[in-house]
Tab-separated table of C-alpha atoms and ligand atoms in Angstrom:
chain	number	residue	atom	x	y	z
A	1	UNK	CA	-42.989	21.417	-18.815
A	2	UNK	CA	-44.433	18.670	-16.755
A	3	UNK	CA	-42.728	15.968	-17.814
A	4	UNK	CA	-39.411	18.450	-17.723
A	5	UNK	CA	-40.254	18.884	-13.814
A	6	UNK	CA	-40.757	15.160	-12.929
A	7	UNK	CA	-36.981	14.527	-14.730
A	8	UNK	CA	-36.007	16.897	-12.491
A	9	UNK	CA	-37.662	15.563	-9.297
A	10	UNK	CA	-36.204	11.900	-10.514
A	11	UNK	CA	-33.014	13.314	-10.783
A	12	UNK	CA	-33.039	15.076	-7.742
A	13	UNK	CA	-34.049	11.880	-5.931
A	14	UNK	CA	-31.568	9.661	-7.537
A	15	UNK	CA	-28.812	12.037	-6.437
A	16	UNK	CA	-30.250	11.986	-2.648
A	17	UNK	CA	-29.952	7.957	-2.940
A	18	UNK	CA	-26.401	8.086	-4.101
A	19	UNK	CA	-25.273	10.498	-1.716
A	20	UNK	CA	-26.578	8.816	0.885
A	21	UNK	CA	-25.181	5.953	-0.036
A	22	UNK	CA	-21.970	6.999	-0.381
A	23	UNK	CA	-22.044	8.185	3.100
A	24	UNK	CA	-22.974	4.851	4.227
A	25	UNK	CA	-20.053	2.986	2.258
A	26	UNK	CA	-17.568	6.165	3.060
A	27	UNK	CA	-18.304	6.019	7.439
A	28	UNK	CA	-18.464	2.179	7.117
A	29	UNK	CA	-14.761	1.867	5.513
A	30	UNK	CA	-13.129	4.839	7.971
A	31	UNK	CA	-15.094	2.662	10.814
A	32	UNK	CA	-11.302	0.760	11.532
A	33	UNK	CA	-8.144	1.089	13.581
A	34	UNK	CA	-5.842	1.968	11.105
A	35	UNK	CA	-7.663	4.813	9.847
A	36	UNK	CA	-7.850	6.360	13.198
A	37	UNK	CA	-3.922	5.439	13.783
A	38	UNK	CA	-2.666	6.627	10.720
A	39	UNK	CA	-4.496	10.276	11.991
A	40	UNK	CA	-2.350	10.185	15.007
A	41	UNK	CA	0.964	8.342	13.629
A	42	UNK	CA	0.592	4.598	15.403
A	43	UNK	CA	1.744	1.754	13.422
A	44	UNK	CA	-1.200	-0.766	14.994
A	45	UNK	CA	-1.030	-4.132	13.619
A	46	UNK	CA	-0.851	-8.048	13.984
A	47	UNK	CA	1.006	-10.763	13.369
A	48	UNK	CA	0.834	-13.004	9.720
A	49	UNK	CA	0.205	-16.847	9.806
A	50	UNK	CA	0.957	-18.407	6.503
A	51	UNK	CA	-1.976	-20.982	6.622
A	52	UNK	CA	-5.142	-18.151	7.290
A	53	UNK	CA	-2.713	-15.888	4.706
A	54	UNK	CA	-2.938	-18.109	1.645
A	55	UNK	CA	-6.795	-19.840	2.209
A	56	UNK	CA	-8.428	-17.145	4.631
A	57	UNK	CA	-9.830	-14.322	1.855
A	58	UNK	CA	-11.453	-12.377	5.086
A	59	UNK	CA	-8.671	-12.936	6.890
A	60	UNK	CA	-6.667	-10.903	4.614
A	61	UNK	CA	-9.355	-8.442	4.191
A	62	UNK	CA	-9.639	-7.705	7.696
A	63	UNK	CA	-5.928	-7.418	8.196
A	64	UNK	CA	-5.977	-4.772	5.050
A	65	UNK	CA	-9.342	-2.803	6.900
A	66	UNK	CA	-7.768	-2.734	10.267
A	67	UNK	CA	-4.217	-3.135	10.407
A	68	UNK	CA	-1.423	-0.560	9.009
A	69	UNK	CA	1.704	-3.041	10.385
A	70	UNK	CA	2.195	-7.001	9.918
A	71	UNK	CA	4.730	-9.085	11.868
A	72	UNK	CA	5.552	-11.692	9.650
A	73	UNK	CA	4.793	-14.791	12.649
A	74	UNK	CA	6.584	-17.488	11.482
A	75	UNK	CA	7.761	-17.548	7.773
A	76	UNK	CA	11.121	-15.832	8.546
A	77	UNK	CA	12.049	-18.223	10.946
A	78	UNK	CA	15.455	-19.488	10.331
A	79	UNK	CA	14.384	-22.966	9.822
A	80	UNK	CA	11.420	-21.566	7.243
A	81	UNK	CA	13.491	-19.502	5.516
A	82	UNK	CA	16.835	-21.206	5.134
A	83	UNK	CA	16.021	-25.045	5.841
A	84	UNK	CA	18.964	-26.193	4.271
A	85	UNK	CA	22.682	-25.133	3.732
A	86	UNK	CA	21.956	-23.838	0.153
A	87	UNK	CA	18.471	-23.091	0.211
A	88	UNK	CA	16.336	-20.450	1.022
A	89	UNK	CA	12.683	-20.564	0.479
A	90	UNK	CA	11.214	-16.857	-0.004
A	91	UNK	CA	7.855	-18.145	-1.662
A	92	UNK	CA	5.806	-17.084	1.284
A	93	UNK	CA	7.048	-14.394	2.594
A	94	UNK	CA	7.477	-12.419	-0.630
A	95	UNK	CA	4.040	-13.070	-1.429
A	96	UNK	CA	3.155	-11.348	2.411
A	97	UNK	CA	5.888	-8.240	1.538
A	98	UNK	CA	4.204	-7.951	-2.026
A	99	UNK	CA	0.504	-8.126	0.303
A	100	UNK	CA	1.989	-5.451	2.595
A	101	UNK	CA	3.062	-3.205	-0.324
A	102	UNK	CA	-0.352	-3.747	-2.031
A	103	UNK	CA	-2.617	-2.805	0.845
A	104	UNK	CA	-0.256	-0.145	2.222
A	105	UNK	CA	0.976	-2.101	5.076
A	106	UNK	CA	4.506	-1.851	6.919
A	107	UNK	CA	6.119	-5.075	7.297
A	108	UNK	CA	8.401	-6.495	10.057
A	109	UNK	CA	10.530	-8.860	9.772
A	110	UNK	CA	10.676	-11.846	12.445
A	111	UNK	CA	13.436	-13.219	13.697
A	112	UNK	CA	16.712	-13.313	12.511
A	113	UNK	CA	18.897	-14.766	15.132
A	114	UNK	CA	16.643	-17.069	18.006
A	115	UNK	CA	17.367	-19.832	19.723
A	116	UNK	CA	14.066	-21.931	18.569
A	117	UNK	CA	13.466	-22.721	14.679
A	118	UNK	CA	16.914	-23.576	14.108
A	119	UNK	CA	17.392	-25.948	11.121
A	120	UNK	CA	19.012	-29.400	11.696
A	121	UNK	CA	21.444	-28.759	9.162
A	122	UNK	CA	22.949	-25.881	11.950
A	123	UNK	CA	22.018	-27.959	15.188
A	124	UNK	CA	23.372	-31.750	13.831
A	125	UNK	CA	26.351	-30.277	13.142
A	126	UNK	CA	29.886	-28.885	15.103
A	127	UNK	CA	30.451	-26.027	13.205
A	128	UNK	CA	33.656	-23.809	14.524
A	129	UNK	CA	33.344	-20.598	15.716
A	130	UNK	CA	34.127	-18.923	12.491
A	131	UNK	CA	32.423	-20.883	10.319
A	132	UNK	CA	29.299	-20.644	12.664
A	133	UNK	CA	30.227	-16.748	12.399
A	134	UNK	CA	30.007	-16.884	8.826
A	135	UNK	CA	27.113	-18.471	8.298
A	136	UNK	CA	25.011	-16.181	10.397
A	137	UNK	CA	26.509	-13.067	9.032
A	138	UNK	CA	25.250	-14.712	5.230
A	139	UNK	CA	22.210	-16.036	6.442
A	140	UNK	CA	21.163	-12.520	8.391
A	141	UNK	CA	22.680	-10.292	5.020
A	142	UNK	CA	20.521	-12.747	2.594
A	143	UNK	CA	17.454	-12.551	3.904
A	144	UNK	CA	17.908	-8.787	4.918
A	145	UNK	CA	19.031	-8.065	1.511
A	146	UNK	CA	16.202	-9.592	-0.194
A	147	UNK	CA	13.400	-7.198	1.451
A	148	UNK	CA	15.794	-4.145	1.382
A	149	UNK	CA	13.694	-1.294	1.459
A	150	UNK	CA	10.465	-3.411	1.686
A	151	UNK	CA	10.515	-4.513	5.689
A	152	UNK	CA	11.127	-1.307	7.454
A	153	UNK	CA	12.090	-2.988	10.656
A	154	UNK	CA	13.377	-6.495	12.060
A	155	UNK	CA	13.388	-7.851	15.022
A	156	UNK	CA	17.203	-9.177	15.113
A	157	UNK	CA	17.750	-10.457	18.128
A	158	UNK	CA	14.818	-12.796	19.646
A	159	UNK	CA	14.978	-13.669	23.397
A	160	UNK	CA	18.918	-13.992	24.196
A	161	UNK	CA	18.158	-13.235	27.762
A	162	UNK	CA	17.185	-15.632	30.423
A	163	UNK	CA	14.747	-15.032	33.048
A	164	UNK	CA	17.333	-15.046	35.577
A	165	UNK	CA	18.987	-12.112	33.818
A	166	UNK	CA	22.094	-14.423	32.483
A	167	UNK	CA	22.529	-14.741	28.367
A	168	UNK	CA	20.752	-17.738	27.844
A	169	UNK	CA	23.274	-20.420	26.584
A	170	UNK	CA	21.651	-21.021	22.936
A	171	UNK	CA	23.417	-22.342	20.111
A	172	UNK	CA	24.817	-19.030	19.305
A	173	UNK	CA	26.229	-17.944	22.644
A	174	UNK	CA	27.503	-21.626	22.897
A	175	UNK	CA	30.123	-21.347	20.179
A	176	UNK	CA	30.130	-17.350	19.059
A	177	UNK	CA	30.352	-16.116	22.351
A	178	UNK	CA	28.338	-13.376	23.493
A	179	UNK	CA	29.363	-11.270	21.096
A	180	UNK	CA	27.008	-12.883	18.384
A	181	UNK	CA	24.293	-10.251	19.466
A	182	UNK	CA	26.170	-6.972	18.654
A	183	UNK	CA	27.407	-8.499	15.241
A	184	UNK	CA	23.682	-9.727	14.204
A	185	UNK	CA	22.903	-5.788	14.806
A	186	UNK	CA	26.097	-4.858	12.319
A	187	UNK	CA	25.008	-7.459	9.974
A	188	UNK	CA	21.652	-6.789	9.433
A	189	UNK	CA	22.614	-2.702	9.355
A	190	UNK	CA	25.060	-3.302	6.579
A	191	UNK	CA	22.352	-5.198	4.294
A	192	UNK	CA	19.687	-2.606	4.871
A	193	UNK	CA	20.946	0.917	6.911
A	194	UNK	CA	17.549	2.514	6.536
A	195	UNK	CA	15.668	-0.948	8.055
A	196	UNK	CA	14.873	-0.237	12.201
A	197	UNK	CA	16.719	-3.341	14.523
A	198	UNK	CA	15.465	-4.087	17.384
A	199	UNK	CA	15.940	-6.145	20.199
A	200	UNK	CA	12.419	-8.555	21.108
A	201	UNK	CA	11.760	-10.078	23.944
A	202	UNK	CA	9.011	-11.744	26.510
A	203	UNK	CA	8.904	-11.034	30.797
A	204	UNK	CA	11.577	-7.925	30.306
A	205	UNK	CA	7.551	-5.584	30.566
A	206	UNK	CA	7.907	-4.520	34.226
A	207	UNK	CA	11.002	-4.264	35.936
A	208	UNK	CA	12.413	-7.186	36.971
A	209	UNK	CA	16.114	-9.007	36.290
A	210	UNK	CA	15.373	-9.795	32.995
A	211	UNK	CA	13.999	-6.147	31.872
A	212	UNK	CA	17.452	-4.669	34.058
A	213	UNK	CA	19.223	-7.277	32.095
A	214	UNK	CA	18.239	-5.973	29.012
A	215	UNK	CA	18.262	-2.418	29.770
A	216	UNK	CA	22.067	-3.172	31.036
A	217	UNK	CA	22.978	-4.457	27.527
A	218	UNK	CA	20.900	-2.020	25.622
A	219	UNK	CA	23.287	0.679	27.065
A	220	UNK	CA	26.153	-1.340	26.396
A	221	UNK	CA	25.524	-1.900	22.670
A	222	UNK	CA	24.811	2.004	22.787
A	223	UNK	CA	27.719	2.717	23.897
A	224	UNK	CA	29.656	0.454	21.354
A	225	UNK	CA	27.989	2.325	18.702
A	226	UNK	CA	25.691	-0.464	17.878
A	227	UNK	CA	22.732	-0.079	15.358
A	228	UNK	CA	19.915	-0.290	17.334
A	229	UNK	CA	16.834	1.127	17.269
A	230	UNK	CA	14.170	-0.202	19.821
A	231	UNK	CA	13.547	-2.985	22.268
A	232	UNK	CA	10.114	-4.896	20.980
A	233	UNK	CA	8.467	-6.069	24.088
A	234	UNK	CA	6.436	-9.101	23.566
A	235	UNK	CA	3.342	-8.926	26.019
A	236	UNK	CA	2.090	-12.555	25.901
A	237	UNK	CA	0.037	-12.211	28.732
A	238	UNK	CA	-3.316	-13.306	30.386
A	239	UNK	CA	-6.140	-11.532	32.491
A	240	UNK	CA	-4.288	-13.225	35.758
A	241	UNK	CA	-1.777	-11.654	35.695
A	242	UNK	CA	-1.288	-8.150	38.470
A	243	UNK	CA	0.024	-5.857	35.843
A	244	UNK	CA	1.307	-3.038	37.355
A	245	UNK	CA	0.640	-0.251	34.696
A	246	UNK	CA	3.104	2.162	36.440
A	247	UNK	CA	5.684	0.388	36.562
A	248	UNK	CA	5.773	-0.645	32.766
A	249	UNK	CA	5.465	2.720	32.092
A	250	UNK	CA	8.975	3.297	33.966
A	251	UNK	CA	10.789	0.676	32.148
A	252	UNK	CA	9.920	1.687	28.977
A	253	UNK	CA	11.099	5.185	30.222
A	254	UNK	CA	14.430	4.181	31.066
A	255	UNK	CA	15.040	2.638	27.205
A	256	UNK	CA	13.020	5.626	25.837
A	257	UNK	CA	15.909	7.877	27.888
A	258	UNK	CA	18.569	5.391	26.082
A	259	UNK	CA	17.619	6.406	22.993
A	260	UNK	CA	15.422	3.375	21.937
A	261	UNK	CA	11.757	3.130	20.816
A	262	UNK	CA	9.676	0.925	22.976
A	263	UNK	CA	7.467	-1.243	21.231
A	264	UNK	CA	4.084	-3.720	22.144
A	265	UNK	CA	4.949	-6.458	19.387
A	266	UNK	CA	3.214	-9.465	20.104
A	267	UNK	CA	0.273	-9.152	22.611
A	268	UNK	CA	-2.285	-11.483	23.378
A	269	UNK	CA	-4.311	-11.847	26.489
A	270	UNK	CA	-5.374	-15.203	27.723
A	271	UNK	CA	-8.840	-15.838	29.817
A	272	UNK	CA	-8.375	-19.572	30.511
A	273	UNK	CA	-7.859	-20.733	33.822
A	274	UNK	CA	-10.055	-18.112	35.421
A	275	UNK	CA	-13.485	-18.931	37.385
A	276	UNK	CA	-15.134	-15.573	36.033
A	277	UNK	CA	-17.967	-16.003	32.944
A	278	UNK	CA	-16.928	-15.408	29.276
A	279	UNK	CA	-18.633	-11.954	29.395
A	280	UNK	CA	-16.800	-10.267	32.648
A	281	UNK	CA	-13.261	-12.827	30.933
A	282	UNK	CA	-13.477	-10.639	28.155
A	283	UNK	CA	-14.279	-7.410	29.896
A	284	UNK	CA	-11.466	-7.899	31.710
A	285	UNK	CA	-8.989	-8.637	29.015
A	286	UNK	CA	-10.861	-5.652	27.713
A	287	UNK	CA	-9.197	-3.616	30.539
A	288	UNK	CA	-5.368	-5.210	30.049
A	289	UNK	CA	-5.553	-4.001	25.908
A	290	UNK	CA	-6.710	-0.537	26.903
A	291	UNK	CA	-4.656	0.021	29.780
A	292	UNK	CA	-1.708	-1.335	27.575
A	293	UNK	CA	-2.636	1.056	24.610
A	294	UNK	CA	-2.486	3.851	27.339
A	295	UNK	CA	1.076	3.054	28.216
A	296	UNK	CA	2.194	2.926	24.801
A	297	UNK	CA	0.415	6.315	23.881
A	298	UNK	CA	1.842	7.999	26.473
A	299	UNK	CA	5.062	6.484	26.687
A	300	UNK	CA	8.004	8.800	24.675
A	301	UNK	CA	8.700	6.431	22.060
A	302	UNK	CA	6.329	4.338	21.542
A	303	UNK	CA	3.967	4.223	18.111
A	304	UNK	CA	3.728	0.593	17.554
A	305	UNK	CA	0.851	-1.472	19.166
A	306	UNK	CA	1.228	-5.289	17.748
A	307	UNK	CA	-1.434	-8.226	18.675
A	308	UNK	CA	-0.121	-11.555	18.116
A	309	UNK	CA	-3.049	-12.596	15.687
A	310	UNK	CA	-6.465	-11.645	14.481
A	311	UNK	CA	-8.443	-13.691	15.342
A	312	UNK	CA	-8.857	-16.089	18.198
A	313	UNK	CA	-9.399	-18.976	15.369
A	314	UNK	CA	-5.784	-19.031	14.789
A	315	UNK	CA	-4.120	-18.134	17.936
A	316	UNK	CA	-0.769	-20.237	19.054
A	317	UNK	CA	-2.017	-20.245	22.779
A	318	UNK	CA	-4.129	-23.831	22.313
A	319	UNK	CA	-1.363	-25.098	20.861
A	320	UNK	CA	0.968	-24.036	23.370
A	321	UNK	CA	-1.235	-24.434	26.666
A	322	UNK	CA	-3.314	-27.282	25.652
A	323	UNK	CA	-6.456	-25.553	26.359
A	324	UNK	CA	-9.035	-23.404	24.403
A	325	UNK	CA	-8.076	-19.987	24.700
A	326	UNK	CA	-9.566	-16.230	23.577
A	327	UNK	CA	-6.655	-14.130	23.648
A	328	UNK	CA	-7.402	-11.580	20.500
A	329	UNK	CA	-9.548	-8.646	19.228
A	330	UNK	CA	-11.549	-10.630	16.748
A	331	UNK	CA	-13.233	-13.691	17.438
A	332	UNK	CA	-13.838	-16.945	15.043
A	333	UNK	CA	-16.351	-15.901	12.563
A	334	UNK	CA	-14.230	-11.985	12.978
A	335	UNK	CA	-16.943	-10.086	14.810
A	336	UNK	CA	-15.259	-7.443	17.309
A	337	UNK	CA	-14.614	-8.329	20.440
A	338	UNK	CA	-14.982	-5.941	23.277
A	339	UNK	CA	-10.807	-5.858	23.307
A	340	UNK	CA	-11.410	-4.388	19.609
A	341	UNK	CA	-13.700	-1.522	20.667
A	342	UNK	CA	-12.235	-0.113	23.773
A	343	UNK	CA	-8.780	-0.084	21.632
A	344	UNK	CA	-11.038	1.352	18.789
A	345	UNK	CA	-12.583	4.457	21.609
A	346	UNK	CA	-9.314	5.073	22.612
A	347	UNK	CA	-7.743	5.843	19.653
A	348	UNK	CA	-10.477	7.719	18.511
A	349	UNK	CA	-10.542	9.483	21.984
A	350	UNK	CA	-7.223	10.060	22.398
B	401	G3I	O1	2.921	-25.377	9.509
B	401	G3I	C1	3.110	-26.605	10.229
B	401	G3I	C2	2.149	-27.643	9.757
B	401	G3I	O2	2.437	-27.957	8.411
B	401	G3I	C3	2.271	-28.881	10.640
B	401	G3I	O3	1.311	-29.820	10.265
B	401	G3I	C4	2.046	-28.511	12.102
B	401	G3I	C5	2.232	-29.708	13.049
B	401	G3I	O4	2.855	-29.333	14.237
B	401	G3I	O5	3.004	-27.514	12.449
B	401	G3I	C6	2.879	-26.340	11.697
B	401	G3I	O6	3.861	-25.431	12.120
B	401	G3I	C7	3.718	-24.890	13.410
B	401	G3I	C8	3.617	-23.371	13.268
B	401	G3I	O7	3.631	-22.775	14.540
B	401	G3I	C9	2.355	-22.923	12.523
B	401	G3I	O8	1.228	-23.271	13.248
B	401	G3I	C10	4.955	-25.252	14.209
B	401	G3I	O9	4.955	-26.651	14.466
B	401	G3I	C11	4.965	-24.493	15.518
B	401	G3I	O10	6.205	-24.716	16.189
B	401	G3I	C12	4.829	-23.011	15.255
B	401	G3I	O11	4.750	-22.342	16.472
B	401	G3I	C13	5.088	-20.966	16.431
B	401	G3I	C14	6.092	-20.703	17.547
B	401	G3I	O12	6.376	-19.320	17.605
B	401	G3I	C15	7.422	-21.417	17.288
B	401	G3I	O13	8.052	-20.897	16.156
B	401	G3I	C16	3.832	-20.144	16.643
B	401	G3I	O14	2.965	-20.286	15.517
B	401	G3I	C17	4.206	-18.679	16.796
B	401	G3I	O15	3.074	-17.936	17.146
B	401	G3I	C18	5.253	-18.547	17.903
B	401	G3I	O16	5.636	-17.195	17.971
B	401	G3I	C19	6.582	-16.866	18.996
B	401	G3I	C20	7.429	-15.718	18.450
B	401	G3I	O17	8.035	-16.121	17.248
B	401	G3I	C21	8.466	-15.295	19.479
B	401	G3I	N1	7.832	-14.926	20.726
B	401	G3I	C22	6.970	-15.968	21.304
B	401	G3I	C23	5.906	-16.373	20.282
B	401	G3I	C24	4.986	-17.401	20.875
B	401	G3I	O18	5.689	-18.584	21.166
């Protein structure tokens, strides 16, 4: 009877031990963003880098833990994708789509018509209108095709506006004519009619000429009966910068009234060149993701909140400025930046 009772105690205790610790593991792996946006219905996410994506394990596992949406950053490019006449090269991204499908993440697709990344065997030649026409329309159907039903949502059209408000004069514009935007939106619908289009953009956040541009054509490819489904705005931005909260808020009202979903896809928010410390730098940028989350939560159509990265280790700002930069939620070595936690209380809040 004795020895019955101290089985029983054992047992008792072991149960306690496992219980507990499957409380620990169980509140440490809801502790992340996507768990609390998936409760509300957010798509929150990041873009992909090839480079961290094939020799960064924790990179990918902290993409899988937080994130519910990838951008794919770079590997979709034109010149990536389809370097030469008659190849493509779908090594890397299909291994991110098959990633995304694993781990239960949405993918977008980035960018199918732009005027940057644009393969030699395009820009060293004179091609004719038609045949210029032609090879779009097969480049945008091929790559579409491929991921059909796999990449919910592309961003078709990358940064045909100008600041000034004017189409800028790219490659495409130069020798389709204007009209190359509505027919990249046809294209692409034709090779996948369930996959979202949307226009993407940088500087069209407030109002300005280049967000009344692009509300102006926005209602004109409405009108025309164009598929489109959104207007991505990029938000590469920096803790200088006056935002004025309101006023973002009204421009993506006026596409939300159009119809279209308004969409954060590629922020990042850069500290250099300010005299503050690191600690009240990062408080601040603190302040610009939160407020930012805020607009898009509130906004009508908005449910996708995109960072252009994970972690400040691989950001393109360095690169781009020349100077060291902290622009993300997670830092080198991936511990959570105070961007990461108000973003984190305010989805849990909201
Ligand atoms: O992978 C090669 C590497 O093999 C080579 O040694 C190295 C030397 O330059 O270049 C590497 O490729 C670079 C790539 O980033 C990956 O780091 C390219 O040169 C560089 O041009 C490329 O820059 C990208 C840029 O777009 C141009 O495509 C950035 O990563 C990417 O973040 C940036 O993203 C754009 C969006 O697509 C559109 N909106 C603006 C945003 C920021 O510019």
């Amino acid at each position: 009877m004795k020895f019955k009772n101290k089985s029983i105690i054992k047992l008792v205790f072991l149960l306690l031990i496992i219980s507990m610790l499957y409380f620990i593991v169980n509140k440490n792996s809801n502790k992340s963003l996507r768990v609390l946006a998936e409760k509300q219905d957010i798509l929150i996410g990041t873009s992909i880098a090839s480079l961290p994506f094939l020799k960064d394990k924790e990179y990918r596992s902290v993409i899988s833990r937080e994130f519910n949406v990838v951008t794919i950053e770079n590997d979709l490019k034109f010149a990536r994708v389809h370097p030469q006449k008659e190849t493509y090269n779908f090594l890397i991204p299909d291994l991110m789509v098959e990633y995304g499908i694993e781990n239960n993440i949405s993918i977008r697709g980035h960018t199918l018509v732009w005027h940057n990344q644009i393969p030699d065997w395009i820009t060293q030649v004179q091609y004719s209108k038609d045949e210029l026409k032609s090879i779009l329309k097969s480049h945008i159907q091929t790559v579409v095709k491929r991921y059909k039903g796999k990449i919910y949502a592309w961003d078709v059209v990358n940064e045909a506006i100008d600041n000034d408000g004017n189409l800028r004069r790219n490659i495409w514009m130069n020798v389709i004519g204007p009209e190359y935007i509505e027919l990249a939106f046809r294209w692409a619908h034709e090779a996948d009619p369930n996959a979202q289009l949307y226009y993407n953009d940088y500087g069209n956040e407030s109002i300005n000429s280049k967000s009344d541009a692009t509300y102006k054509l926005m209602k004109k490819l409405k009108a025309n009966g164009v598929p489109i489904d959104g207007v991505g705005f990029q938000f590469h931005t920096s803790i200088n910068t006056k935002h004025n909260y309101t006023e973002i808020k009204n421009n993506f009202s006026r596409f939300n009234k159009l119809g279209l979903k308004t969409e954060i896809t590629e922020l990042d928010v850069k500290v250099q060149n300010s005299p503050l410390s690191m600690e009240r730098k990062l408080e601040e940028q603190a302040k610009v993701y939160s407020n930012l989350l805020e607009v898009c939560l509130k906004a009508e159509k908005c449910n996708t909140f995109i960072t252009w990265g994970v972690t400040d280790k691989y950001t393109w700002i360095p690169m781009y400025t020349g100077n060291e930069d902290y622009p993300l939620l997670f830092t080198d070595d991936y511990k959570k930046k105070p961007s990461y936690d108000v973003i984190y209380n305010k989805l849990q809040n909201d």
